[in-house]
Coordinates of C-alpha atoms in Angstrom, one line a residue:
Chain A
X1 CA 119.7 89.1 107.1
X2 CA 123.1 87.5 107.5
X3 CA 124.2 86.0 104.2
X4 CA 124.8 82.3 105.0
X5 CA 127.5 80.4 103.2
X6 CA 126.1 78.3 100.4
X7 CA 126.9 75.0 102.2
X8 CA 125.4 76.1 105.5
X9 CA 122.2 74.3 106.5
X10 CA 119.1 75.9 105.2
X11 CA 117.2 75.0 108.4
X12 CA 119.0 74.3 111.7
X13 CA 117.0 74.0 114.9
X14 CA 118.0 72.9 118.4
X15 CA 115.6 71.8 121.0
X16 CA 112.8 73.9 119.5
X17 CA 109.7 73.8 121.8
X18 CA 106.2 75.3 121.6
X19 CA 103.7 75.2 124.4
X20 CA 100.0 76.4 124.0
X21 CA 98.6 76.8 127.4
X22 CA 99.0 73.4 129.1
X23 CA 99.6 71.6 125.8
X24 CA 103.0 70.8 124.4
X25 CA 102.7 71.1 120.7
X26 CA 106.4 70.7 120.2
X27 CA 108.9 69.5 122.8
X28 CA 112.3 69.0 121.3
X29 CA 112.7 69.6 117.6
X30 CA 116.3 69.3 116.5
X31 CA 116.6 69.3 112.7
X32 CA 119.1 70.1 110.0
X33 CA 118.1 70.5 106.4
X34 CA 120.8 70.8 103.9
X35 CA 120.8 73.1 100.7
X36 CA 119.2 71.5 97.7
X37 CA 117.5 68.6 99.3
X38 CA 113.9 67.6 99.4
X39 CA 113.2 67.0 103.1
X40 CA 110.1 65.2 104.2
X41 CA 108.6 66.1 107.6
X42 CA 106.3 63.3 108.6
X43 CA 103.9 62.7 111.4
X44 CA 100.3 62.0 112.2
X45 CA 97.8 64.8 112.7
X46 CA 98.5 66.7 115.9
X47 CA 102.2 65.6 115.8
X48 CA 103.4 69.2 115.7
X49 CA 104.3 69.5 112.0
X50 CA 102.4 72.7 111.3
X51 CA 103.5 74.2 114.6
X52 CA 107.1 73.6 113.5
X53 CA 106.5 75.3 110.2
X54 CA 104.9 78.3 111.9
X55 CA 108.0 78.6 114.2
X56 CA 110.3 78.4 111.2
X57 CA 108.4 81.2 109.5
X58 CA 107.9 83.4 112.6
X59 CA 104.1 83.0 112.5
X60 CA 104.4 81.7 116.1
X61 CA 107.0 82.3 118.8
X62 CA 109.0 79.4 120.2
X63 CA 108.6 78.6 123.9
X64 CA 112.1 77.2 124.1
X65 CA 115.1 76.3 121.9
X66 CA 116.1 78.1 118.8
X67 CA 117.6 77.9 115.4
X68 CA 118.2 79.5 112.1
X69 CA 116.5 79.5 108.7
X70 CA 118.7 80.6 105.7
X71 CA 121.3 81.6 108.3
X72 CA 119.0 84.1 110.0
X73 CA 117.2 83.7 113.4
X74 CA 113.8 82.1 113.3
X75 CA 111.1 84.5 112.1
X76 CA 113.6 87.0 110.6
X77 CA 111.6 89.2 108.3
X78 CA 114.1 89.7 105.6
X79 CA 115.0 86.0 105.4
X80 CA 111.3 85.5 104.3
X81 CA 112.2 87.2 101.0
X82 CA 113.8 83.9 100.0
X83 CA 111.1 81.6 101.4
X84 CA 108.0 80.4 99.6
X85 CA 105.2 79.0 101.7
X86 CA 102.1 76.9 101.0
X87 CA 100.0 76.9 104.2
X88 CA 98.0 73.8 105.1
X89 CA 94.5 75.3 105.6
X90 CA 94.1 78.4 103.6
X91 CA 91.9 80.2 101.1
X92 CA 93.2 83.1 99.0
X93 CA 91.0 86.2 98.6
X94 CA 88.1 84.7 96.7
X95 CA 87.4 88.0 94.8
X96 CA 90.9 88.1 93.3
X97 CA 91.8 86.4 90.0
X98 CA 94.5 83.7 90.1
X99 CA 97.0 86.0 88.3
X100 CA 96.3 88.8 90.8
X101 CA 96.9 86.5 93.8
X102 CA 100.3 85.6 92.4
X103 CA 101.2 89.2 91.5
X104 CA 100.1 90.3 95.0
X105 CA 102.5 87.9 96.5
X106 CA 105.2 89.0 94.1
X107 CA 104.8 92.6 95.2
X108 CA 104.8 91.6 98.9
X109 CA 107.9 89.6 98.3
X110 CA 109.7 92.6 96.9
X111 CA 108.6 95.3 99.4
X112 CA 112.2 95.8 100.6
X113 CA 113.8 95.7 97.2
X114 CA 114.8 92.1 97.3
X115 CA 113.4 89.2 95.4
X116 CA 110.9 91.3 93.4
X117 CA 109.1 89.4 90.7
X118 CA 107.5 90.5 87.4
X119 CA 104.2 89.7 85.8
X120 CA 106.1 87.3 83.6
X121 CA 107.2 85.4 86.7
X122 CA 103.5 85.2 87.8
X123 CA 102.5 83.8 84.4
X124 CA 105.4 81.3 84.5
X125 CA 104.3 80.2 88.0
X126 CA 100.8 79.6 86.9
X127 CA 102.0 77.8 83.8
X128 CA 104.1 75.5 86.0
X129 CA 101.2 74.4 88.1
X130 CA 98.8 74.0 85.2
X131 CA 96.6 77.0 85.8
X132 CA 97.7 79.2 82.9
X133 CA 94.3 78.8 81.3
X134 CA 92.5 79.9 84.5
X135 CA 94.7 82.9 85.2
X136 CA 91.9 85.4 84.8
X137 CA 89.3 83.4 86.7
X138 CA 88.2 84.5 90.2
X139 CA 89.7 82.3 92.9
X140 CA 86.4 82.0 94.6
X141 CA 85.3 79.6 91.9
X142 CA 88.3 77.3 92.3
X143 CA 88.0 73.8 93.6
X144 CA 90.2 72.9 96.6
X145 CA 92.6 71.1 94.4
X146 CA 92.9 74.2 92.2
X147 CA 93.4 76.4 95.2
X148 CA 96.2 74.0 96.2
X149 CA 97.8 74.3 92.8
X150 CA 97.5 78.1 93.1
X151 CA 99.2 77.9 96.5
X152 CA 102.0 76.0 95.0
X153 CA 102.4 78.7 92.3
X154 CA 102.6 81.3 95.0
X155 CA 105.1 79.3 97.0
X156 CA 107.4 78.7 94.0
X157 CA 107.1 82.2 92.7
X158 CA 110.5 83.7 91.8
X159 CA 112.5 80.5 92.7
X160 CA 113.0 81.0 96.4
X161 CA 115.9 79.4 98.2
X162 CA 113.6 77.6 100.6
X163 CA 110.1 76.3 99.8
X164 CA 107.9 75.1 102.7
X165 CA 105.0 73.1 101.6
X166 CA 102.4 72.1 104.3
X167 CA 100.4 69.2 103.0
X168 CA 100.6 70.2 99.3
X169 CA 98.8 67.2 97.9
X170 CA 96.0 66.6 100.4
X171 CA 93.3 67.9 98.1
X172 CA 94.7 66.6 94.8
X173 CA 93.7 63.6 92.7
X174 CA 96.4 61.0 91.7
X175 CA 97.2 63.0 88.5
X176 CA 97.6 66.2 90.5
X177 CA 99.8 64.4 93.0
X178 CA 102.1 63.1 90.3
X179 CA 102.2 66.7 88.9
X180 CA 103.2 68.0 92.3
X181 CA 105.9 65.4 92.7
X182 CA 107.4 66.4 89.3
X183 CA 107.1 70.1 90.2
X184 CA 108.8 69.6 93.5
X185 CA 111.7 67.6 91.9
X186 CA 112.1 70.3 89.3
X187 CA 112.2 73.1 91.9
X188 CA 114.9 71.1 93.8
X189 CA 116.9 70.6 90.6
X190 CA 116.7 74.3 90.0
X191 CA 118.4 74.9 93.4
X192 CA 115.5 75.3 95.9
X193 CA 115.5 73.4 99.1
X194 CA 112.1 71.8 99.7
X195 CA 110.6 71.3 103.2
X196 CA 107.6 69.0 102.6
X197 CA 105.3 68.6 105.5
X198 CA 103.0 65.6 104.9
X199 CA 101.3 62.6 106.3
X200 CA 100.9 61.1 102.8
X201 CA 103.7 58.6 103.1
X202 CA 103.9 57.3 99.5
X203 CA 104.3 60.9 98.3
X204 CA 107.1 61.5 100.7
X205 CA 108.8 58.2 99.9
X206 CA 108.7 58.9 96.2
X207 CA 110.0 62.5 96.3
X208 CA 112.1 63.1 99.4
X209 CA 115.8 62.6 99.9
X210 CA 115.7 62.7 103.6
X211 CA 112.9 62.5 106.2
X212 CA 112.2 63.1 109.8
X213 CA 109.3 61.4 111.6
X214 CA 107.8 63.4 114.3
X215 CA 105.1 62.6 116.9
X216 CA 103.9 64.2 120.1
X217 CA 106.3 67.1 119.4
X218 CA 109.5 65.0 119.1
X219 CA 111.6 63.7 116.3
X220 CA 111.4 59.9 116.4
X221 CA 113.7 59.1 113.5
X222 CA 115.5 61.0 110.8
X223 CA 117.9 60.3 108.0
X224 CA 118.1 59.3 104.4
X225 CA 115.1 57.2 103.3
X226 CA 117.3 54.3 102.2
X227 CA 119.1 54.2 105.5
X228 CA 115.9 54.3 107.4
X229 CA 114.2 51.6 105.5
X230 CA 117.2 49.3 105.7
X231 CA 117.9 46.3 103.5
X232 CA 115.6 45.2 100.8
X233 CA 114.3 41.6 100.6
X234 CA 112.2 39.3 98.4
X235 CA 109.8 36.5 99.2
X236 CA 109.2 33.6 96.8
X237 CA 106.9 30.6 96.8
X238 CA 108.7 27.7 95.1
X239 CA 107.8 24.1 94.5
X240 CA 109.9 21.2 93.1
X241 CA 112.9 22.8 94.7
X242 CA 115.4 20.5 96.4
X243 CA 116.9 21.4 99.8
X244 CA 120.4 21.1 98.2
X245 CA 119.5 23.8 95.8
X246 CA 119.0 26.4 98.5
X247 CA 122.8 26.9 98.4
X248 CA 122.3 28.2 94.9
X249 CA 120.2 31.1 96.4
X250 CA 122.7 32.0 99.1
X251 CA 124.9 33.8 96.5
X252 CA 122.1 36.4 96.3
X253 CA 121.7 37.1 100.0
X254 CA 120.7 35.6 103.3
X255 CA 118.1 32.8 102.8
X256 CA 115.5 31.7 105.3
X257 CA 113.0 28.9 104.6
X258 CA 109.3 29.3 105.7
X259 CA 106.3 27.1 105.5
X260 CA 104.3 26.1 102.4
X261 CA 107.3 26.6 100.1
X262 CA 108.0 30.2 101.0
X263 CA 111.6 31.4 101.0
X264 CA 112.9 34.8 101.9
X265 CA 116.1 36.3 100.6
X266 CA 117.3 39.4 102.5
X267 CA 120.0 41.8 101.5
X268 CA 119.8 41.4 97.8
X269 CA 119.9 44.0 95.2
X270 CA 116.3 44.5 93.9
X271 CA 117.7 44.6 90.4
X272 CA 118.8 40.9 90.7
X273 CA 115.3 39.5 91.4
X274 CA 115.0 38.2 87.8
X275 CA 118.4 36.5 88.2
X276 CA 117.0 34.7 91.3
X277 CA 114.0 33.5 89.5
X278 CA 116.2 32.3 86.6
X279 CA 118.5 30.4 89.0
X280 CA 115.5 28.6 90.6
X281 CA 114.0 27.7 87.2
X282 CA 117.4 26.4 86.0
X283 CA 117.4 23.8 88.9
X284 CA 113.9 22.7 87.9
X285 CA 112.1 24.6 90.6
X286 CA 108.7 26.2 89.9
X287 CA 108.1 29.8 91.0
X288 CA 104.5 30.6 92.0
X289 CA 104.9 34.0 93.6
X290 CA 107.5 36.8 94.0
X291 CA 106.9 39.6 96.4
X292 CA 109.0 42.5 97.2
X293 CA 109.6 42.4 100.9
X294 CA 111.3 45.7 101.5
X295 CA 110.1 47.7 104.5
X296 CA 108.0 50.6 103.3
X297 CA 108.0 54.1 104.8
X298 CA 104.5 53.3 106.0
X299 CA 105.8 50.2 107.9
X300 CA 108.5 52.3 109.5
X301 CA 106.0 55.1 110.2
X302 CA 103.5 52.8 111.8
X303 CA 106.2 51.2 113.9
X304 CA 107.4 54.5 115.1
X305 CA 104.1 56.3 115.9
X306 CA 102.4 53.1 117.2
X307 CA 99.8 52.8 114.4
X308 CA 97.5 55.2 116.0
X309 CA 96.7 57.3 113.0
X310 CA 94.0 56.6 110.4
X311 CA 95.6 59.1 108.1
X312 CA 98.9 57.2 108.1
X313 CA 97.2 54.3 106.4
X314 CA 95.8 56.6 103.7
X315 CA 99.3 57.2 102.3
X316 CA 98.8 55.1 99.3
X317 CA 99.3 51.5 98.3
X318 CA 101.9 49.8 100.4
X319 CA 104.1 47.3 98.7
X320 CA 104.4 44.6 101.3
X321 CA 104.2 40.8 101.4
X322 CA 100.9 39.1 101.9
Chain B
X1 CA 105.4 101.3 104.7
X2 CA 105.3 100.1 101.1
X3 CA 103.6 96.9 102.2
X4 CA 101.0 98.9 104.1
X5 CA 100.1 100.8 100.9
X6 CA 99.8 97.6 99.0
X7 CA 97.4 96.2 101.6
X8 CA 95.5 99.5 101.7
X9 CA 95.0 99.4 97.9
X10 CA 94.0 95.8 98.2
X11 CA 91.4 96.7 100.9
X12 CA 89.8 99.4 98.7
X13 CA 89.9 97.0 95.7
X14 CA 88.2 94.4 97.8
X15 CA 85.4 96.8 98.8
X16 CA 84.8 97.7 95.2
X17 CA 85.0 94.1 93.9
X18 CA 82.7 92.8 96.6
X19 CA 80.2 95.5 95.8
X20 CA 80.5 97.1 99.3
X21 CA 81.2 100.5 97.7
X22 CA 78.3 100.2 95.3
X23 CA 75.9 99.2 98.1
X24 CA 77.0 102.1 100.2
X25 CA 76.6 104.5 97.2
X26 CA 73.1 103.1 96.5
X27 CA 72.1 103.5 100.2
X28 CA 73.4 107.0 100.2
X29 CA 71.4 108.0 97.1
X30 CA 68.3 106.4 98.5
X31 CA 68.6 108.0 102.0
X32 CA 69.3 111.4 100.5
X33 CA 66.3 111.1 98.2
X34 CA 63.9 110.0 100.9
X35 CA 65.0 112.6 103.5
X36 CA 65.1 115.4 100.9
X37 CA 61.6 114.5 99.8
X38 CA 60.5 114.7 103.5
X39 CA 62.1 118.1 103.9
X40 CA 60.6 119.4 100.7
X41 CA 57.1 118.4 101.8
X42 CA 57.7 120.0 105.2
X43 CA 58.8 123.3 103.7
X44 CA 56.1 123.4 101.0
X45 CA 53.3 122.5 103.4
X46 CA 54.7 124.9 106.0
X47 CA 54.6 127.8 103.5
X48 CA 51.1 127.1 102.4
X49 CA 47.7 127.1 104.2
X50 CA 45.8 129.8 106.0
X51 CA 48.5 130.3 108.7
X52 CA 51.8 129.8 106.9
X53 CA 55.0 129.6 108.9
X54 CA 57.4 132.5 108.6
X55 CA 60.8 131.9 107.1
X56 CA 62.7 131.8 110.4
X57 CA 60.3 129.1 111.7
X58 CA 60.9 127.1 108.6
X59 CA 64.7 127.5 108.8
X60 CA 64.7 126.4 112.4
X61 CA 62.5 123.4 111.7
X62 CA 64.7 122.3 108.7
X63 CA 67.8 122.7 110.8
X64 CA 66.4 120.4 113.5
X65 CA 65.3 117.9 110.9
X66 CA 68.8 118.0 109.4
X67 CA 70.3 117.2 112.9
X68 CA 68.0 114.3 113.3
X69 CA 68.9 113.0 109.8
X70 CA 72.6 113.4 110.8
X71 CA 71.9 111.4 113.9
X72 CA 70.3 108.6 111.8
X73 CA 73.3 108.8 109.5
X74 CA 75.8 108.8 112.3
X75 CA 74.3 105.5 113.5
X76 CA 74.4 104.0 110.0
X77 CA 78.0 105.2 109.6
X78 CA 79.0 103.8 113.0
X79 CA 77.5 100.4 112.1
X80 CA 79.3 100.5 108.7
X81 CA 82.6 101.3 110.4
X82 CA 82.1 98.6 113.1
X83 CA 81.2 95.9 110.6
X84 CA 84.0 96.8 108.2
X85 CA 86.6 96.9 111.0
X86 CA 85.4 93.8 112.8
X87 CA 86.2 91.2 110.2
X88 CA 89.3 93.1 108.8
X89 CA 91.9 91.1 110.7
X90 CA 89.8 88.2 112.2
X91 CA 88.6 86.9 108.8
X92 CA 92.1 87.0 107.4
X93 CA 93.2 84.9 110.3
X94 CA 90.4 82.5 110.0
X95 CA 90.8 81.9 106.3
X96 CA 94.6 81.7 106.4
X97 CA 94.9 84.7 104.1
X98 CA 96.9 86.4 106.9
X99 CA 99.2 83.4 107.2
X100 CA 100.1 83.4 103.5
X101 CA 100.7 87.2 103.5
X102 CA 102.6 87.4 106.8
X103 CA 105.0 84.7 105.6
X104 CA 106.2 87.3 103.2
X105 CA 108.8 89.9 104.3
X106 CA 106.2 92.3 105.7
X107 CA 105.6 93.4 109.3
X108 CA 102.3 92.6 111.1
X109 CA 102.0 96.4 111.5
X110 CA 101.9 96.6 107.7
X111 CA 98.8 94.4 107.7
X112 CA 97.0 96.4 110.5
X113 CA 97.9 99.8 109.2
X114 CA 97.3 98.9 105.6
X115 CA 93.8 97.6 106.4
X116 CA 93.1 100.7 108.6
X117 CA 94.2 103.2 105.8
X118 CA 92.0 101.4 103.3
X119 CA 88.9 101.1 105.5
X120 CA 89.3 104.6 106.9
X121 CA 89.4 106.0 103.3
X122 CA 86.2 104.1 102.5
X123 CA 84.4 105.3 105.7
X124 CA 85.6 108.9 105.2
X125 CA 84.6 109.0 101.6
X126 CA 81.2 107.5 102.5
X127 CA 80.7 110.1 105.2
X128 CA 81.8 113.0 103.0
X129 CA 79.7 112.1 100.0
X130 CA 76.6 111.3 102.0
X131 CA 76.8 114.3 104.3
X132 CA 77.6 116.9 101.7
X133 CA 75.0 115.5 99.2
X134 CA 72.3 115.6 102.0
X135 CA 73.2 119.2 102.8
X136 CA 73.2 120.3 99.2
X137 CA 69.9 118.5 98.5
X138 CA 68.2 120.1 101.6
X139 CA 69.5 123.5 100.6
X140 CA 68.1 123.0 97.1
X141 CA 64.6 122.3 98.4
X142 CA 64.5 124.6 101.4
X143 CA 67.1 127.3 100.9
X144 CA 68.6 126.4 104.3
X145 CA 72.2 125.6 104.7
X146 CA 73.8 124.7 108.1
X147 CA 76.6 127.0 109.4
X148 CA 79.5 124.6 109.0
X149 CA 78.7 121.6 106.9
X150 CA 82.3 120.6 106.2
X151 CA 83.0 120.6 110.0
X152 CA 80.0 118.4 110.5
X153 CA 81.4 115.9 108.0
X154 CA 84.8 116.0 109.7
X155 CA 83.2 115.2 113.1
X156 CA 81.0 112.5 111.6
X157 CA 84.1 110.9 109.9
X158 CA 86.0 111.2 113.1
X159 CA 83.3 109.3 115.0
X160 CA 83.3 106.6 112.4
X161 CA 87.1 106.3 112.4
X162 CA 87.0 106.0 116.2
X163 CA 84.7 103.0 115.9
X164 CA 86.6 101.5 113.0
X165 CA 89.8 101.6 114.9
X166 CA 88.3 100.1 118.0
X167 CA 86.7 97.3 115.9
X168 CA 90.1 96.6 114.4
X169 CA 91.7 96.3 117.8
X170 CA 89.0 93.8 118.9
X171 CA 89.5 92.0 115.5
X172 CA 93.1 91.1 116.4
X173 CA 91.8 88.9 119.2
X174 CA 88.1 88.1 118.8
X175 CA 86.0 86.6 116.0
X176 CA 84.5 89.1 113.6
X177 CA 80.9 88.8 114.9
X178 CA 82.0 89.3 118.5
X179 CA 84.1 92.3 117.6
X180 CA 81.3 93.9 115.7
X181 CA 78.8 93.3 118.5
X182 CA 81.0 94.6 121.2
X183 CA 81.7 97.7 119.2
X184 CA 78.1 98.4 118.5
X185 CA 77.1 98.0 122.1
X186 CA 79.9 100.3 123.3
X187 CA 78.9 102.9 120.7
X188 CA 75.3 102.8 122.1
X189 CA 76.5 103.0 125.7
X190 CA 78.8 105.9 124.7
X191 CA 75.9 107.8 123.3
X192 CA 73.8 107.1 126.4
X193 CA 76.6 108.3 128.6
X194 CA 76.4 111.6 126.8
X195 CA 72.7 111.8 127.5
X196 CA 73.3 110.9 131.1
X197 CA 75.9 113.6 131.4
X198 CA 73.5 116.2 130.1
X199 CA 70.6 115.1 132.3
X200 CA 73.0 114.7 135.3
X201 CA 74.0 118.4 134.9
X202 CA 70.3 119.3 134.8
X203 CA 69.8 117.7 138.2
X204 CA 73.3 118.6 139.5
X205 CA 74.1 114.9 139.9
X206 CA 77.9 115.4 140.2
X207 CA 79.1 111.7 140.4
X208 CA 76.8 110.8 137.4
X209 CA 78.2 113.6 135.4
X210 CA 81.8 112.6 136.3
X211 CA 81.2 109.0 135.3
X212 CA 79.5 109.9 132.0
X213 CA 82.2 112.4 131.2
X214 CA 84.9 109.8 131.9
X215 CA 83.3 107.4 129.5
X216 CA 83.2 110.1 126.8
X217 CA 87.0 110.3 127.1
X218 CA 87.4 106.5 127.1
X219 CA 85.4 106.2 123.8
X220 CA 85.4 109.6 122.1
X221 CA 82.6 108.8 119.7
X222 CA 79.9 110.6 121.5
X223 CA 82.0 113.7 122.1
X224 CA 82.6 113.9 118.3
X225 CA 78.9 113.4 117.6
X226 CA 78.3 116.5 119.8
X227 CA 80.7 118.3 117.5
X228 CA 78.5 117.3 114.5
X229 CA 75.5 118.8 116.2
X230 CA 77.3 122.0 116.9
X231 CA 78.4 122.4 113.3
X232 CA 74.8 121.9 112.1
X233 CA 73.2 124.1 114.7
X234 CA 72.3 127.7 113.5
X235 CA 73.2 130.5 115.9
X236 CA 69.7 131.6 116.2
X237 CA 68.7 128.2 117.7
X238 CA 71.7 128.2 120.0
X239 CA 70.8 131.7 121.2
X240 CA 67.2 130.9 121.6
X241 CA 67.6 127.6 123.5
X242 CA 70.4 128.8 125.7
X243 CA 68.3 132.0 126.4
X244 CA 65.4 129.9 127.6
X245 CA 67.2 127.0 129.3
X246 CA 70.5 128.4 130.3
X247 CA 73.3 125.8 130.8
X248 CA 70.6 123.2 131.5
X249 CA 69.7 123.2 127.8
X250 CA 72.6 120.7 127.4
X251 CA 70.3 118.0 128.8
X252 CA 68.8 117.8 125.3
X253 CA 70.9 115.1 123.5
X254 CA 70.3 116.7 120.1
X255 CA 71.6 120.1 121.2
X256 CA 75.2 121.4 121.5
X257 CA 75.8 125.1 122.3
X258 CA 79.6 124.8 122.2
X259 CA 82.1 122.9 120.0
X260 CA 84.1 120.1 121.7
X261 CA 87.1 121.5 123.6
X262 CA 90.4 121.6 121.7
X263 CA 92.0 119.3 124.3
X264 CA 89.2 116.8 123.6
X265 CA 89.9 116.9 119.8
X266 CA 93.6 116.4 120.4
X267 CA 92.8 113.5 122.7
X268 CA 90.6 112.0 120.0
X269 CA 93.5 112.0 117.5
X270 CA 95.8 110.6 120.2
X271 CA 93.2 108.0 121.1
X272 CA 92.9 106.8 117.5
X273 CA 96.7 106.6 117.1
X274 CA 97.1 104.8 120.4
X275 CA 94.3 102.2 119.7
X276 CA 95.9 101.6 116.2
X277 CA 99.3 101.1 117.9
X278 CA 97.6 98.7 120.4
X279 CA 96.0 96.7 117.6
X280 CA 99.4 96.4 115.9
X281 CA 101.0 95.3 119.2
X282 CA 98.2 92.9 119.9
X283 CA 98.6 91.2 116.5
X284 CA 102.3 91.1 116.8
X285 CA 102.1 89.3 120.2
X286 CA 99.8 86.6 119.2
X287 CA 100.7 83.2 117.6
X288 CA 99.0 82.7 114.3

């Protein structure tokens, strides 16, 4: 494996394509994931997300285009020493104990002398995902959520430079999802780059630095979440508010007046919403409702993929105006 | 190669943990007990009565019973090999276990070869233990010992490894059940081809013999089974049957007057290596 400079992209693909028979699973995937970031790869089912992951890992062969992972060509065997992977649909050997699964992957990781892990690393990985007290239980008795936690332990084992997580929270309850968010952030803080493949939009919005939205095998949008979501805004319903006092609101942002006493202020700092309310009250106005009007990732996602996915709507509670 | 050993050990551990080894051991003990009891009755009853059989007749009878027991056992062993090999790769692909392991810095060949080493070790151990235990038990109750029991075990093991390797090749592309079924059917057809070859010679049916012989080379399981018979056949039986039937005695599917030719044995080893290489290539070429 070529040793890539530390600031070189961890994933760099150009026009990556994959065709299965007459079906284009991926048409033109051009991506760049920088070291240390948490990158969200979003798309509805069938968008090509898992296909992209398989190409990055060499589990499938690209029909066109190319790229590098950790500075090595796609599928390079030795580069995989520094990659942790949680597959989407998987089941570990049900007859193995959780500790044995993690140790097995530690041994496979170190077959060529690099990145070997100790039994202490296995115990630490299980502790990290909350399975320390189930380490000697057979995996066959695990719930789907516990299997997913185990998969996360396997993926994070030994602190790999790149961690690819394919739908890591799909089987987890809200507590489990919060745990995973925290684990992912900690792994990123420890220096790993995280490639998070998901259709659970709230999860991605909360944990990722940058995202790419993919559908029908193409990247529809990519960038920092703040840049993609644009300016924040707030909607307020106000009564006893004189038209002359609207000028008072303009110092917070662009103001538009709607029906039934609704006002919108666009481009304001979300931290200043209490100041807006105080300003209205000081003029004698009465505030009946305040709603954050920022575009959510779900809004953006639905706009980009055309709202054709039920799963997209399951991404959590959107924060949007009524 | 280190990864292949890790997977081979994992395969043996799986067989032990999932009780496959213990089931095979129990089946072995039960089969040996039942067949030995049958032989003991045959020998005891043969030696008793108003017209007791002489010792040569008893030895010949026991030798033929032992060959039939070996035939039954070769069938069981073939099924075991086919149904251990058939899910070996296919099930790992279906469950995603293969995806998780092959995302590690190992070659796909490591997975195939590791699985093969582990399963071949189980099959050979099963064949050796069962075969030698049966021979020892029969000797204990009858005094008869076949001429080359170790060689018989080697041929039986070879036949099972042929089927195991072929099932693994199919397993890289087909679901487990389909791979097992195809393997069992081809094993049966291979045996029938051997029978046709013998009968074809009896009737001087040249094209039939050629086709049947060709199939024996395409799937060498029946040729190795013939080696098992030869290793179990006492010379007195060979001399007697050949003396009566001449070359046509080969029409009997449970009789082999000569060992398999050396070139056939070399071909069998090459065949196993080639099919294993093909299985590796097949898995390497497919998208997971």
